[in-house]
PDB file of C-alpha atoms in Angstrom:
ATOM      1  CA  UNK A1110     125.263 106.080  97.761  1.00  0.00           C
ATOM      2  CA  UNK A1111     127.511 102.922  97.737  1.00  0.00           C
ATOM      3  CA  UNK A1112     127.732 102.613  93.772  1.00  0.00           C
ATOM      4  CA  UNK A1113     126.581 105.969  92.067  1.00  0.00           C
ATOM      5  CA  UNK A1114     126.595 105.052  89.044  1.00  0.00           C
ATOM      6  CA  UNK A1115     124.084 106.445  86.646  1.00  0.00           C
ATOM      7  CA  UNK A1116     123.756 103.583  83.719  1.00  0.00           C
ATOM      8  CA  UNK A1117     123.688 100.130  84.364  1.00  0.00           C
ATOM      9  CA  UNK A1118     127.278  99.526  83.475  1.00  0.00           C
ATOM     10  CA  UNK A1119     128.433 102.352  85.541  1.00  0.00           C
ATOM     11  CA  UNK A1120     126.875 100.549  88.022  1.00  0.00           C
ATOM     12  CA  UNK A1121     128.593  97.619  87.180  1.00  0.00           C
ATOM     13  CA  UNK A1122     131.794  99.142  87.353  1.00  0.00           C
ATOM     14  CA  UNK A1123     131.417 100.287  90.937  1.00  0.00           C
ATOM     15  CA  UNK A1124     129.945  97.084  92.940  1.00  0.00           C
ATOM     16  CA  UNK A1125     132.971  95.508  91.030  1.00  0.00           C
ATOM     17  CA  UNK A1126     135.368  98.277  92.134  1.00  0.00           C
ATOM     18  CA  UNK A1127     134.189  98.031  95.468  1.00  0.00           C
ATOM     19  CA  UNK A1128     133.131  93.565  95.749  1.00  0.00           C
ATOM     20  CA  UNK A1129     135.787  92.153  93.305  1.00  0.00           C
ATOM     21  CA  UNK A1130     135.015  92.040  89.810  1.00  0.00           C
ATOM     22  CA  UNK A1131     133.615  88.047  89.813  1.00  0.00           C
ATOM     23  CA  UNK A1132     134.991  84.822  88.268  1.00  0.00           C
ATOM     24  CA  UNK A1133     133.615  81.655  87.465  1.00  0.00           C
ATOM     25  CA  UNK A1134     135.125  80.160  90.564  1.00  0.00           C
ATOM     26  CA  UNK A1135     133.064  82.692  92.795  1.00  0.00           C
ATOM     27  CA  UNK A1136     129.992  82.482  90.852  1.00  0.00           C
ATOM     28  CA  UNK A1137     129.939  79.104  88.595  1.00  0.00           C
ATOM     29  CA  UNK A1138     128.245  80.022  85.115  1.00  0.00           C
ATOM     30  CA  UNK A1139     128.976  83.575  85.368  1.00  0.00           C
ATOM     31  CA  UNK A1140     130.144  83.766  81.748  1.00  0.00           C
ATOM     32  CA  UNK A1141     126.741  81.468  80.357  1.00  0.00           C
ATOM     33  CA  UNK A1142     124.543  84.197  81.738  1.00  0.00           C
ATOM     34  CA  UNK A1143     122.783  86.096  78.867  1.00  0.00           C
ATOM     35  CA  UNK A1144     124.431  89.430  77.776  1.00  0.00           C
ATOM     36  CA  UNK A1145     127.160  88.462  80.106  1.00  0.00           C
ATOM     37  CA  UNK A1146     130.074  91.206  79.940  1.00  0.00           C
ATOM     38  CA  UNK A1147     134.038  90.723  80.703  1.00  0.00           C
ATOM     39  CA  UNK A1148     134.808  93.868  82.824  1.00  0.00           C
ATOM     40  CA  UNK A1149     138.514  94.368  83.903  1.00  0.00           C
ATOM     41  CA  UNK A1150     139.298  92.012  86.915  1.00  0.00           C
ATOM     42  CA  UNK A1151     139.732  94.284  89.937  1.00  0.00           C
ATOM     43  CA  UNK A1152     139.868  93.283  93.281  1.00  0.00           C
ATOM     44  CA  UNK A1153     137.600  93.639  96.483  1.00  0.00           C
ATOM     45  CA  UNK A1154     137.683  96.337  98.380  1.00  0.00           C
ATOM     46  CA  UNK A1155     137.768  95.427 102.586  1.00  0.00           C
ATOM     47  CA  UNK A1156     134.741  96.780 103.825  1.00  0.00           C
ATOM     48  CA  UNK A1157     135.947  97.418 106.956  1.00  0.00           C
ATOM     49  CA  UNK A1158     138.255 100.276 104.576  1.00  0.00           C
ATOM     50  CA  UNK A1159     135.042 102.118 103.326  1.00  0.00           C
ATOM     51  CA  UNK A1160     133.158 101.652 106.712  1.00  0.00           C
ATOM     52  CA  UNK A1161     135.791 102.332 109.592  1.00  0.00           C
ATOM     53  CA  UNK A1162     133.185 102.536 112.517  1.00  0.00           C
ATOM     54  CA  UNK A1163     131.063  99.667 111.885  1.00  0.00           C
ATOM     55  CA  UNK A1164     131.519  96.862 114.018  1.00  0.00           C
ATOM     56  CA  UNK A1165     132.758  93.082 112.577  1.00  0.00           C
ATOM     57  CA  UNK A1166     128.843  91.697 112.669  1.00  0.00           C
ATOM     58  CA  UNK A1167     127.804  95.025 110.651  1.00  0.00           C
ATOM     59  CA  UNK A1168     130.617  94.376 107.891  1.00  0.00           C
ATOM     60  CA  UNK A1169     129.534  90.780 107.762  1.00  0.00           C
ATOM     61  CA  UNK A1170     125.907  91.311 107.519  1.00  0.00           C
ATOM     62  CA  UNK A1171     126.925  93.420 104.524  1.00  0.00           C
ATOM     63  CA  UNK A1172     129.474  91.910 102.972  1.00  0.00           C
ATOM     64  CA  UNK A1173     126.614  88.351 102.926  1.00  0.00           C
ATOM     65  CA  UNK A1174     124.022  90.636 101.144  1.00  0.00           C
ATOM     66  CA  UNK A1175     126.168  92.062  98.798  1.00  0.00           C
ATOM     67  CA  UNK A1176     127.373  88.967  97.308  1.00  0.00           C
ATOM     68  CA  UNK A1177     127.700  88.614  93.690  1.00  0.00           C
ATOM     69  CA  UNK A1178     126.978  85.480  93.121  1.00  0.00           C
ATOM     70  CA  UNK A1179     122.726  85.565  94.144  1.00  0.00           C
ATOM     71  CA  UNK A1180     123.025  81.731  95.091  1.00  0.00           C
ATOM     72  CA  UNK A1181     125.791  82.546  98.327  1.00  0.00           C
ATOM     73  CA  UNK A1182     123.302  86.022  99.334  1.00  0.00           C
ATOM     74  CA  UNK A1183     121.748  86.104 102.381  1.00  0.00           C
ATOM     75  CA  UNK A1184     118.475  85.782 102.143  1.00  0.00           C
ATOM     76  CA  UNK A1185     115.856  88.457 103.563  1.00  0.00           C
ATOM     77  CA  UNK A1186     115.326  85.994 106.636  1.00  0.00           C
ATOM     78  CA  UNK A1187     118.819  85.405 107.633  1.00  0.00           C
ATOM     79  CA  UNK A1188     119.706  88.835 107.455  1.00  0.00           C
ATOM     80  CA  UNK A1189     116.871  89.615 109.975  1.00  0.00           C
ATOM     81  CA  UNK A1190     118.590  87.099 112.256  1.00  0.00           C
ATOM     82  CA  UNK A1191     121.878  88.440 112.318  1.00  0.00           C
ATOM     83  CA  UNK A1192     123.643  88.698 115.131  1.00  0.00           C
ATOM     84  CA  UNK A1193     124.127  92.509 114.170  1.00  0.00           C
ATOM     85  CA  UNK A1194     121.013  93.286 115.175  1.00  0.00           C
ATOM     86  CA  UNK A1195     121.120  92.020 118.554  1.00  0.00           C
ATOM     87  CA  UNK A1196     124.487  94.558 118.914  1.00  0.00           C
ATOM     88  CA  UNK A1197     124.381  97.337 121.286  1.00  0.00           C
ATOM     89  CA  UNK A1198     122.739 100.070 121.099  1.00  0.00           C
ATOM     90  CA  UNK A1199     119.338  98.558 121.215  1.00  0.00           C
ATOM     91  CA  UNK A1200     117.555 100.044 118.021  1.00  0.00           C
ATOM     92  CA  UNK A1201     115.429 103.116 118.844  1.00  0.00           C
ATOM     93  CA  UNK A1202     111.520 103.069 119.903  1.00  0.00           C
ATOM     94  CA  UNK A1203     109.436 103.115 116.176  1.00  0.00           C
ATOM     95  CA  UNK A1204     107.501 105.828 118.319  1.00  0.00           C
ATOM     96  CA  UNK A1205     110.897 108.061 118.899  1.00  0.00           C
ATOM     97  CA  UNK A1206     111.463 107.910 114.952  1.00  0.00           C
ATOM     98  CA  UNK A1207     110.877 110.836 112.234  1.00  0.00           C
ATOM     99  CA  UNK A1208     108.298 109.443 110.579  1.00  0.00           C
ATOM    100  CA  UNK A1209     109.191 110.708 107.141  1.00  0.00           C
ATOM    101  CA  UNK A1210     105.630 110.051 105.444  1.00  0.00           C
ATOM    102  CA  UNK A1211     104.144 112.405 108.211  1.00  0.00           C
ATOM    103  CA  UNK A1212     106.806 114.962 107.417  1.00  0.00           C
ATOM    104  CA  UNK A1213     105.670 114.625 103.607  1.00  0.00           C
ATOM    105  CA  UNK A1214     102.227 114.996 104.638  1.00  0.00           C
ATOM    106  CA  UNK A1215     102.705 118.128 107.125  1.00  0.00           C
ATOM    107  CA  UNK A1216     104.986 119.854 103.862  1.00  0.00           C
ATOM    108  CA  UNK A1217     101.652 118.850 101.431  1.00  0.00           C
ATOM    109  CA  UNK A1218      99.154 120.228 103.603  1.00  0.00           C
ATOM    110  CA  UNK A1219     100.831 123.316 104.638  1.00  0.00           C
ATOM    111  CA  UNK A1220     101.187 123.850 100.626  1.00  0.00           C
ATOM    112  CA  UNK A1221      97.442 123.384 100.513  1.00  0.00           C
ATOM    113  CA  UNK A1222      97.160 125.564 102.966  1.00  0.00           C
ATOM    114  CA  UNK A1223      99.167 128.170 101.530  1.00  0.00           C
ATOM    115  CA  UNK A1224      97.543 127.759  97.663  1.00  0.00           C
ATOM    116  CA  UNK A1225      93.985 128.181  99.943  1.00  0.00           C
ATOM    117  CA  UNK A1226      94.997 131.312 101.275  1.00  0.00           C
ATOM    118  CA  UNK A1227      96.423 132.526  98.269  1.00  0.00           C
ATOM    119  CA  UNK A1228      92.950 131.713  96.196  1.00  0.00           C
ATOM    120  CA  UNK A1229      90.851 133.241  99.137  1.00  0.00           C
ATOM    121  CA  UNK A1230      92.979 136.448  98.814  1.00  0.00           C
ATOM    122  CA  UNK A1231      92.846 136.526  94.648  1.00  0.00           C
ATOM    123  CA  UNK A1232      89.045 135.891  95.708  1.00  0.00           C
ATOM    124  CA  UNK A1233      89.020 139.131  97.995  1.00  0.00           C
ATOM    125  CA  UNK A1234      90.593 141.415  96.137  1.00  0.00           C
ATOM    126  CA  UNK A1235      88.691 140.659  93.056  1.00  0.00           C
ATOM    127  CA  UNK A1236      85.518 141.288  95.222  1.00  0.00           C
ATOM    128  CA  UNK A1237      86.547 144.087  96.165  1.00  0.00           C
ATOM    129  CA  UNK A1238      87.562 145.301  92.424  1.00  0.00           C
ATOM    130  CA  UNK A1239      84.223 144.826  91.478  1.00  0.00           C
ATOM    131  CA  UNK A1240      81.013 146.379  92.526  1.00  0.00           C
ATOM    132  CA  UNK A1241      78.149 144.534  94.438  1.00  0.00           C
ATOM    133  CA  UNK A1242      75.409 143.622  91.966  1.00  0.00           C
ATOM    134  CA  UNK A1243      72.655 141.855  93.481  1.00  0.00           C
ATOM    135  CA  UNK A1244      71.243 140.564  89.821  1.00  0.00           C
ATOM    136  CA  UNK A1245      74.358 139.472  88.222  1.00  0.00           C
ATOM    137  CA  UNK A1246      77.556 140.572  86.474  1.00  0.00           C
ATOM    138  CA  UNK A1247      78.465 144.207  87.271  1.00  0.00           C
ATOM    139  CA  UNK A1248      79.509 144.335  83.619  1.00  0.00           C
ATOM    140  CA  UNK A1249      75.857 143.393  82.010  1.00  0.00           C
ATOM    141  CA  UNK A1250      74.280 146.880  83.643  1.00  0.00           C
ATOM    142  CA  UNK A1251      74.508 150.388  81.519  1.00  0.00           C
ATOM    143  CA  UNK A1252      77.546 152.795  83.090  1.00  0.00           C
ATOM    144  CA  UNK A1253      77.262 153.674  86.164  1.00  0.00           C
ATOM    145  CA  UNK A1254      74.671 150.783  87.672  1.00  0.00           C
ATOM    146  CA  UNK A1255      75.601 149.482  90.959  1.00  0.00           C
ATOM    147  CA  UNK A1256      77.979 151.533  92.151  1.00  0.00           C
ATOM    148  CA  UNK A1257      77.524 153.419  95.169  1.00  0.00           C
ATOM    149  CA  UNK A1258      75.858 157.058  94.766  1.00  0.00           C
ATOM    150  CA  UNK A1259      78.353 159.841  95.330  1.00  0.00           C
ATOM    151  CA  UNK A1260      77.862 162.153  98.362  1.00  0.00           C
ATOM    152  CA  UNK A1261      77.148 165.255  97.093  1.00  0.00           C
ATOM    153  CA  UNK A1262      77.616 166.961 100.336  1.00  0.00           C
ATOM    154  CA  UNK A1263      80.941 165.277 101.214  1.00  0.00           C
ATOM    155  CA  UNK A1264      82.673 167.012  98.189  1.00  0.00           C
TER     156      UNK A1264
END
């Protein structure tokens, strides 16, 4: 990820360490904002230093949705307009994609499948611990009841 951080001022740390830690000149009533924090002033990062093979439309499309400052963000609708996404190569066929939700699904049922098979042999091999008893439970006849008569002449 772009900011690891695990806490939300760790967090804070790294989109600073990475945009510029903000002033009130980029972002006017930065310091009214409730539970507003002074971090250390750093400055930005270039993008174009932490993503060398992206191309000058893909580091401004990014660098205009990571503003600070929510009022100078690019909204949801301007970033779909880009120019970046009119770059070459054309995006790939939603058809040609991993879907990952089917991959989910395929690792769920084979699971399934595999707990199934695993209860249908626990199933089978407790059948075949026990004796047939056509009127119930093996274990409410006397010793001896339902089990298979013994060949005397086989012995």
């Amino acid at each position: 990820p772009l900011f690891p951080g695990l806490t939300e001022l760790e967090m804070l740390r790294w989109i600073f360490a990475i945009l510029g830690t903000p002033t009130e000149a980029d972002w006017p009533g930065l310091t009214k904002l409730c539970n507003y924090i002074e971090f250390e002033k750093v400055p930005a990062t270039p993008l174009q230093r932490l993503f060398t093979g992206a191309t000058p439309a893909a580091l401004h499309l990014l660098a205009s949705m990571l503003k600070c400052n929510p009022n100078e963000r690019m909204s949801c609708d301007q970033a779909l307009k880009h120019p970046y996404f009119q770059e070459a190569p054309a995006p790939t066929e939603p058809s040609k994609l991993p879907n990952p939700l089917s991959v989910t699904l395929r690792k769920q049922l084979q699971d399934q499948q595999e707990h199934e098979a695993m209860q249908q042999q626990s199933k089978q091999n407790q059948h075949r611990r026990q004796p047939y008893c056509p009127h119930g439970s093996a274990r409410s006849l006397p010793d001896g009841a339902g089990q298979p008569p013994i060949d005397v002449d086989a012995t």
